[in-house]
Coordinates of C-alpha atoms and ligand atoms in Angstrom, one line a residue:
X1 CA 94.9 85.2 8.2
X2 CA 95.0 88.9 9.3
X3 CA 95.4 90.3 12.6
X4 CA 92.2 91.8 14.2
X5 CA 93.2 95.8 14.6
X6 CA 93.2 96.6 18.0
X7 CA 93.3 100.4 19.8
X8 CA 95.8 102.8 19.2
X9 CA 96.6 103.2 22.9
X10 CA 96.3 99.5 23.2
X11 CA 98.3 99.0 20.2
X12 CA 101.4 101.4 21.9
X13 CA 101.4 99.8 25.3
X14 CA 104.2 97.2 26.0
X15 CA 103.1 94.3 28.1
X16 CA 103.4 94.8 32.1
X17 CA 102.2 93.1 34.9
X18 CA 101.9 95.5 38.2
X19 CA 102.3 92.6 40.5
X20 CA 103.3 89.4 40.1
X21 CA 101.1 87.4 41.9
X22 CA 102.2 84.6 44.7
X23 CA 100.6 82.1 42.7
X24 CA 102.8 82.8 39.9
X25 CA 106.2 81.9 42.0
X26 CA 104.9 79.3 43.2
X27 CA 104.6 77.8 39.7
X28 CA 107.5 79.3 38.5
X29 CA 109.2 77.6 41.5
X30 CA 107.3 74.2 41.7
X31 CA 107.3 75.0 45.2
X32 CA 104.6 76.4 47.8
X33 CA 105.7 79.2 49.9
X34 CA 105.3 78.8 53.6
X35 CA 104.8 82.5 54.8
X36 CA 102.9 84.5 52.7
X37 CA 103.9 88.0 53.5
X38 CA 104.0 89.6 50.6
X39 CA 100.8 91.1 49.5
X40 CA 99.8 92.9 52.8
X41 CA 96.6 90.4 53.1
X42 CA 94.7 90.2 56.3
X43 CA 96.3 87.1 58.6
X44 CA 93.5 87.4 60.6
X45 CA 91.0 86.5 58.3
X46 CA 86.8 87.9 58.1
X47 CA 84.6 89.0 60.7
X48 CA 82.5 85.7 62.0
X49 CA 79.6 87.9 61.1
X50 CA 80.9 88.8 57.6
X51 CA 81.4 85.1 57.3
X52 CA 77.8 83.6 58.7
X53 CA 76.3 86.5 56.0
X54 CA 78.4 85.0 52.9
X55 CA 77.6 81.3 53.6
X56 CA 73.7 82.1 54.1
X57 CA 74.3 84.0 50.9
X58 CA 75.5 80.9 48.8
X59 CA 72.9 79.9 47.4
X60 CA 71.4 82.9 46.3
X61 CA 74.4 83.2 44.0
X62 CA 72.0 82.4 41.2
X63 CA 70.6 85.9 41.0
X64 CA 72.5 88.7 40.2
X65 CA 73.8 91.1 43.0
X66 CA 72.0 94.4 43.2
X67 CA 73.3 96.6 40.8
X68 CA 73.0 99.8 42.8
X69 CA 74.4 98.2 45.8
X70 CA 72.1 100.0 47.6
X71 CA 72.1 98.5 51.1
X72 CA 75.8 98.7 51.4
X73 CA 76.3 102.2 50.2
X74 CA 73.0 103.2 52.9
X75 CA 75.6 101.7 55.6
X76 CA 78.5 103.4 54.2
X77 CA 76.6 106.5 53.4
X78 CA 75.5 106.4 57.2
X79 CA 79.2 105.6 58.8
X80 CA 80.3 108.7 57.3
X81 CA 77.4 111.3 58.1
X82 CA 76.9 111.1 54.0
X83 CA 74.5 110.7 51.3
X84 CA 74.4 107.4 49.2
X85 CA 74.9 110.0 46.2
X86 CA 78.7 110.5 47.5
X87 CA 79.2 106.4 48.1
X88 CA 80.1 103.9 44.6
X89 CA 80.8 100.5 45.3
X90 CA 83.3 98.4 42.9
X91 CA 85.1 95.7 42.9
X92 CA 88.5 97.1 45.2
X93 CA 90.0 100.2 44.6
X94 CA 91.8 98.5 41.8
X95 CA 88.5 98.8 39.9
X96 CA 87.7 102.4 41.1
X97 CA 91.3 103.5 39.4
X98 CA 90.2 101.7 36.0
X99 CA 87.1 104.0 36.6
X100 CA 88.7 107.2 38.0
X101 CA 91.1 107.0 35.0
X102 CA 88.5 106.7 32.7
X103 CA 86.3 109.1 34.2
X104 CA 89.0 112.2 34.3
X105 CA 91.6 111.7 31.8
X106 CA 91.3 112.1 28.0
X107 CA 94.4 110.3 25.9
X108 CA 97.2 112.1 26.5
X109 CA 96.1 114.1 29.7
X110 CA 98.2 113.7 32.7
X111 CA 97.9 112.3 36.5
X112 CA 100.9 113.0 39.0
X113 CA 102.4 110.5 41.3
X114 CA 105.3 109.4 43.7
X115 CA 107.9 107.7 42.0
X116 CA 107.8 104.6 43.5
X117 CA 104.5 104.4 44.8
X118 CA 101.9 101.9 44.5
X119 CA 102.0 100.9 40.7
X120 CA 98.5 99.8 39.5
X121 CA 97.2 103.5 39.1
X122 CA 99.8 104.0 37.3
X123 CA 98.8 100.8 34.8
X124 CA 95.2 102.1 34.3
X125 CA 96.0 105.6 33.2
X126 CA 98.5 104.2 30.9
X127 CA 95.3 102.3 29.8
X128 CA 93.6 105.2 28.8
X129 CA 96.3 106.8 27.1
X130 CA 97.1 109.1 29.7
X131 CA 100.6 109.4 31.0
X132 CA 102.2 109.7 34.4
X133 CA 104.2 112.2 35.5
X134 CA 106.1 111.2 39.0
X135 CA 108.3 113.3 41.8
X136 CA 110.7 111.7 44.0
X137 CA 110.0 110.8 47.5
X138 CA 111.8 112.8 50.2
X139 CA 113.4 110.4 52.2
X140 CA 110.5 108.4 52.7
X141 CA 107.5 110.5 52.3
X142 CA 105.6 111.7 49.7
X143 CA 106.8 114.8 49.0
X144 CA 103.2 116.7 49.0
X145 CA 104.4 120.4 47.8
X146 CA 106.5 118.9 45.0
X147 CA 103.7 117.3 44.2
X148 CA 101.2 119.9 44.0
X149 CA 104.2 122.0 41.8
X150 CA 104.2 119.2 39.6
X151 CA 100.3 118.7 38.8
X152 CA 100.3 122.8 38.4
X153 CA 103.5 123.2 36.2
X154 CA 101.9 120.2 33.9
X155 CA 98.6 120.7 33.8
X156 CA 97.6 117.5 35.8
X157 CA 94.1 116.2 36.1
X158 CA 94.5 113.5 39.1
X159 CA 97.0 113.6 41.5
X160 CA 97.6 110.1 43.3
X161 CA 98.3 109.9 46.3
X162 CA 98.8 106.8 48.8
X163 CA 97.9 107.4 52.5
X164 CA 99.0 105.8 54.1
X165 CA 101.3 104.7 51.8
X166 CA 102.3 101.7 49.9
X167 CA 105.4 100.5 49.9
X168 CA 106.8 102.6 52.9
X169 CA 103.8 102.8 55.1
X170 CA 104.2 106.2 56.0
X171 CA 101.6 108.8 57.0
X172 CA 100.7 112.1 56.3
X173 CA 98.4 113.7 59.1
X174 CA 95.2 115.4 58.7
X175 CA 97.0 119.5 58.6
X176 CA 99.5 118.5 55.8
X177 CA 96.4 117.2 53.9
X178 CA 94.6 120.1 54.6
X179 CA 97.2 121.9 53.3
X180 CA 97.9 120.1 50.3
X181 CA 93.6 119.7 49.3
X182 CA 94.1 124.2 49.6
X183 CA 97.4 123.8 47.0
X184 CA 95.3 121.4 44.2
X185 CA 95.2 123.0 41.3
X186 CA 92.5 124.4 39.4
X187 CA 90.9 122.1 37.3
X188 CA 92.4 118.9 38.9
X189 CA 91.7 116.4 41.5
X190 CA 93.2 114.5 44.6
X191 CA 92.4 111.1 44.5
X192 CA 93.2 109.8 47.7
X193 CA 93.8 105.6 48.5
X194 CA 93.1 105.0 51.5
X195 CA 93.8 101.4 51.7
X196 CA 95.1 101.8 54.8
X197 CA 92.9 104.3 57.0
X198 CA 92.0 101.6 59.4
X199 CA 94.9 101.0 60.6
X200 CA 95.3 104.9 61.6
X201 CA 93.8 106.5 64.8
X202 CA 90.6 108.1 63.6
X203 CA 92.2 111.4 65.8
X204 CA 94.8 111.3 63.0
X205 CA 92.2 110.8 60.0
X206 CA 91.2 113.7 57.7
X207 CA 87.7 113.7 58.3
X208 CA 85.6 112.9 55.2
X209 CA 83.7 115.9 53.7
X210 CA 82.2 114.6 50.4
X211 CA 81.4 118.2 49.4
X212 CA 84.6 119.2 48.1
X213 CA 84.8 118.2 44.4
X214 CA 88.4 118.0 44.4
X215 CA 88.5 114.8 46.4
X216 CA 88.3 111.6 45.8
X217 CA 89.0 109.1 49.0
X218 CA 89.1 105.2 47.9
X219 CA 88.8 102.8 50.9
X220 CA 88.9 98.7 50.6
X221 CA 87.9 95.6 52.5
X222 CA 90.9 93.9 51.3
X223 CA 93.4 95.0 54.0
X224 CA 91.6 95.3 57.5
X225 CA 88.1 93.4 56.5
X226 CA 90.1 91.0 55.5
X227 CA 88.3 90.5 52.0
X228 CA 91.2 90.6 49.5
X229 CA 89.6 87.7 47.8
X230 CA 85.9 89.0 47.5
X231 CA 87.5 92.1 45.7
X232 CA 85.4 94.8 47.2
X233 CA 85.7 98.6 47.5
X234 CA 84.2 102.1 47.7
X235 CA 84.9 105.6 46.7
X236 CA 83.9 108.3 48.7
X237 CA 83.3 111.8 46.2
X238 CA 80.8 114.7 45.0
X239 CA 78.0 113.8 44.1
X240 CA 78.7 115.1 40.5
X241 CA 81.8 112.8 40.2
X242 CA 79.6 110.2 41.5
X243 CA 77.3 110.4 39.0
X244 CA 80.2 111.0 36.3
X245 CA 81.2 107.0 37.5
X246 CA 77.6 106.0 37.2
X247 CA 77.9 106.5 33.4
X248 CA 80.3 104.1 32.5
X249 CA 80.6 101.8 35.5
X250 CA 80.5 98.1 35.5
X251 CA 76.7 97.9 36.2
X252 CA 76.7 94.0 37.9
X253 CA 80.9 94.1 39.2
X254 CA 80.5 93.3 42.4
X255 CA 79.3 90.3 43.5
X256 CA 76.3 89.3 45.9
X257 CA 78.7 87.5 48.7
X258 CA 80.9 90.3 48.8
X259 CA 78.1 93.1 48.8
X260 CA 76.6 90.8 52.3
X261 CA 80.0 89.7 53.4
X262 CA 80.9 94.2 53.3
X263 CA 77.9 95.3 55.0
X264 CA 78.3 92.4 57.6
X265 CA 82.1 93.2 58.5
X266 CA 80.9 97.2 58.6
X267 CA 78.5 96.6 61.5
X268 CA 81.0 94.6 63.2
X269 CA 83.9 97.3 64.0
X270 CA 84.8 95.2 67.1
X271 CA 86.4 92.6 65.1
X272 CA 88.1 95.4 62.8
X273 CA 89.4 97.0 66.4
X274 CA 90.6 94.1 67.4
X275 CA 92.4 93.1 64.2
X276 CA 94.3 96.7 64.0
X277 CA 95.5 96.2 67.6
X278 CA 96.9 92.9 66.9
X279 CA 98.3 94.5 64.0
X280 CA 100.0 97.2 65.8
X281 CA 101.8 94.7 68.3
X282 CA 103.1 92.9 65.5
X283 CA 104.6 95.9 63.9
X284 CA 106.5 96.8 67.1
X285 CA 107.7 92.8 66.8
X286 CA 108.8 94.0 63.5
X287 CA 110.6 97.4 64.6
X288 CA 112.2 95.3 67.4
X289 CA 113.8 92.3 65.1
X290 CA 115.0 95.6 62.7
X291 CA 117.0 97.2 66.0
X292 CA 118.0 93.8 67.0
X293 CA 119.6 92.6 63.5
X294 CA 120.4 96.2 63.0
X295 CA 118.1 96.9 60.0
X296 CA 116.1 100.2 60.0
X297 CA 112.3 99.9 59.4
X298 CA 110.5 102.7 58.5
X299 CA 107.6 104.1 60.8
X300 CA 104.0 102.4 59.8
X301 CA 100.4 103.3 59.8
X302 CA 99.7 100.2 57.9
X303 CA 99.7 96.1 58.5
X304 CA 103.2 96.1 57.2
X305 CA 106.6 97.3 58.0
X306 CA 109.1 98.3 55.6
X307 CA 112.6 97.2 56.6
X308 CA 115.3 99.7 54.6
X309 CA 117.8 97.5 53.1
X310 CA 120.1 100.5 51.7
X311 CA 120.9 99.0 49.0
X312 CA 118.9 96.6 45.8
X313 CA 121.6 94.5 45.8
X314 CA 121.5 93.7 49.2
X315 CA 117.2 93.1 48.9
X316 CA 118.1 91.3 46.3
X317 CA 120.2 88.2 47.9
X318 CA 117.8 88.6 51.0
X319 CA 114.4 88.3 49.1
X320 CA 116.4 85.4 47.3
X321 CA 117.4 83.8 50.4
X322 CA 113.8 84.1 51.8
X323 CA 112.2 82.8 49.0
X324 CA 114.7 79.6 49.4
X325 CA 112.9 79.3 52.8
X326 CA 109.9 79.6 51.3
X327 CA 109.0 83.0 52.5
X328 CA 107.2 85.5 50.4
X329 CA 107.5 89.0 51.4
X330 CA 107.6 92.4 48.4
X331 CA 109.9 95.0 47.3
X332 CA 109.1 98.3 46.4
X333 CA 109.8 99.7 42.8
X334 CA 112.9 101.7 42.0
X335 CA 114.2 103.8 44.0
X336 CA 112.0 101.9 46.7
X337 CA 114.1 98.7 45.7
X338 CA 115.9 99.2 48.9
X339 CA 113.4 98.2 50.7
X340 CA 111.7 94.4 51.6
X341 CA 108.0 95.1 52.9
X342 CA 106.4 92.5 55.4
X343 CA 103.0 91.9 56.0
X344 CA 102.6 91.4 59.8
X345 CA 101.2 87.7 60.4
X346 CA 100.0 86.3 62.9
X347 CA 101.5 85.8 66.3
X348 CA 103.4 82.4 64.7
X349 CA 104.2 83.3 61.6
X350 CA 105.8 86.5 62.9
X351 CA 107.6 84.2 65.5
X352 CA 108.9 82.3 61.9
X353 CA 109.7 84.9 60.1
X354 CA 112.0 86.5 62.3
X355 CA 113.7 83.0 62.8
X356 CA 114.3 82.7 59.4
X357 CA 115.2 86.8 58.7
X358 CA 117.7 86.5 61.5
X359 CA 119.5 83.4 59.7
X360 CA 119.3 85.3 56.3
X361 CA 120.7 88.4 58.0
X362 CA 123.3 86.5 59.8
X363 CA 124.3 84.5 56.8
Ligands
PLP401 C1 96.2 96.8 48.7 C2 96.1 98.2 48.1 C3 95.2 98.5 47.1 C4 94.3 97.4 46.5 O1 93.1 97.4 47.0 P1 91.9 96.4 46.4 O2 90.7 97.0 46.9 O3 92.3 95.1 46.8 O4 92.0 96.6 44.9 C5 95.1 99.8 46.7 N1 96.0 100.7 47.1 C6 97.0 100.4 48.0 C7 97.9 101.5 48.4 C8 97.1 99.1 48.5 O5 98.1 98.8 49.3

């Protein structure tokens, strides 16, 4: 029998995984973890609203969602003094890079990145052929004029960009993304995840001006919304790269309980406010078991806090001895391997985890 023939750029990949999923230990390991702080979900679960809209949804799973996602990108359009022709809906921002990749990068074309920073944009431009070209962090920020040197001296098409970022949680303020948007090169464009923007003070945001083609700002409901699962997403760009996505999208990706359970959770910001300020207190628990076990953490704008280790040896035996405990908590990739990321939990899980970090610590 002969082998089907698959893609040349297919063909040449090796075989990676970006994350390895929770799941996955626990089968590996035969064993269920306890604390799942790993994968910076929401502990605080969905907005009662958001919920109430899904379950009255259910049974109206038999039709497809809307396509357009029209009503959802209205509400988004309107939250950020926009046009629906700026606002695409897919399924998490993990879907928009597949898109974004597609959409902007020929085989062999190339994006620029931190080395070290969140890894599945890297995996979809490899998908495409394209090829990633990374600087190093300084300390442990992006370092955004390196960056913009980079994309120029190669020729880049996207440059990536985490803010705030993933795995250190640092944050870049709205003047040194001013700065940086004036320094993008001709003929490329800033693609900015914003996972995180919920969690910053909207004095601190860069305000959203969908007018400038060079920008493309990717938001989620997975972190604050709490809607990891429901995998759901927008991008917020031109109109002309809008419509660029709207050639090759996946028409019916998003599905009709997350589309009701989005627009829901957007007109209730008071359960998003009150999830970031529970988030922020449990950070400061964080920063205040790092000074008391004498650990540095670095500074975060997101709903974890990275706890600097020094060295990947030393993450090493302590992400072993936390797993032993059943705790599951993320590294970052090299040179971020000196650090072990945390999601905040809630107010008891954070009281267990730093039980169980002090013994690992200790021991
Ligand atoms: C969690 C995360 C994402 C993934 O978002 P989804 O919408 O769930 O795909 C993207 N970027 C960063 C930096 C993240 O931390």
């Amino acid at each position: 029998m002969t082998e089907p023939t698959f893609s040349r750029i297919v063909s040449a990949l090796p075989s990676t995984v970006p994350f390895v999923a929770p799941e996955a230990i626990e089968r590996r390991c035969g064993r269920l973890f306890k604390l799942r702080l790993g994968a910076n979900e929401s502990a605080f679960g969905i907005s009662a609203k958001a919920k109430a809209a899904m379950v009255e949804a259910v049974p109206s799973v038999a039709y497809y969602g809307d396509p357009e996602n029209h009503e959802l990108r209205a509400q988004i359009a309107h939250l950020h003094e926009t046009t629906m022709e700026h606002v695409l809906v897919g399924s998490g921002i993990d879907d928009l890079f597949g898109l974004v990749a597609h959409v902007f990068l020929d085989p062999g074309e190339v994006a620029v990145a931190s080395l070290g920073s969140y890894p599945t944009f890297r995996y979809f431009v490899a998908g495409c052929g394209g090829e990633i070209l990374t600087v190093p962090y300084r300390e442990h920020w992006t370092d955004l004029s390196r960056l913009v040197g980079e994309a120029k001296r190669v020729g880049a098409r996207l440059l990536y960009l985490a803010n705030p970022d993933n795995p250190t949680g640092t944050y870049h303020g709205r003047e040194a993304l001013r700065t940086l948007i004036d320094h993008v090169p001709t003929g490329c464009a800033l693609l900015l995840d914003e996972a995180y923007i919920d969690f910053v003070p909207p004095r601190e945001a860069l305000p959203v001006d969908c007018d400038d083609p060079r920008v493309i700002r990717l938001r989620t409901f997975s972190k604050a919304h709490g809607m990891a699962g429901m995998r759901i997403g927008y991008a917020l760009a031109s109109r002309g790269t809008v419509a660029a996505f709207n050639k090759v999208r996946t028409q019916f990706g998003v599905n009709r309980l997350a589309q009701v359970g989005a627009l829901a959770s957007l007109e209730d910001p008071a359960f998003v406010h009150s999830v970031v300020e529970e988030v922020e207190r449990g950070r400061s628990e964080y920063q205040d078991l790092g000074r008391e076990v004498g650990i540095p953490t670095l500074p975060s704008w997101t709903n974890f806090v990275a706890f600097d280790l020094a060295t990947t040896a030393r993450v090493r035996r302590v992400m072993d001895a936390l797993a032993n405990r059943d705790v599951f908590v993320r590294t970052g990739a090299p040179p971020l391997d000196r650090l072990v990321r945390v999601t905040v939990g809630t107010e008891p899980e954070r009281a267990a985890f730093a039980k169980v970090f002090r013994e690992v610590i200790a021991g």
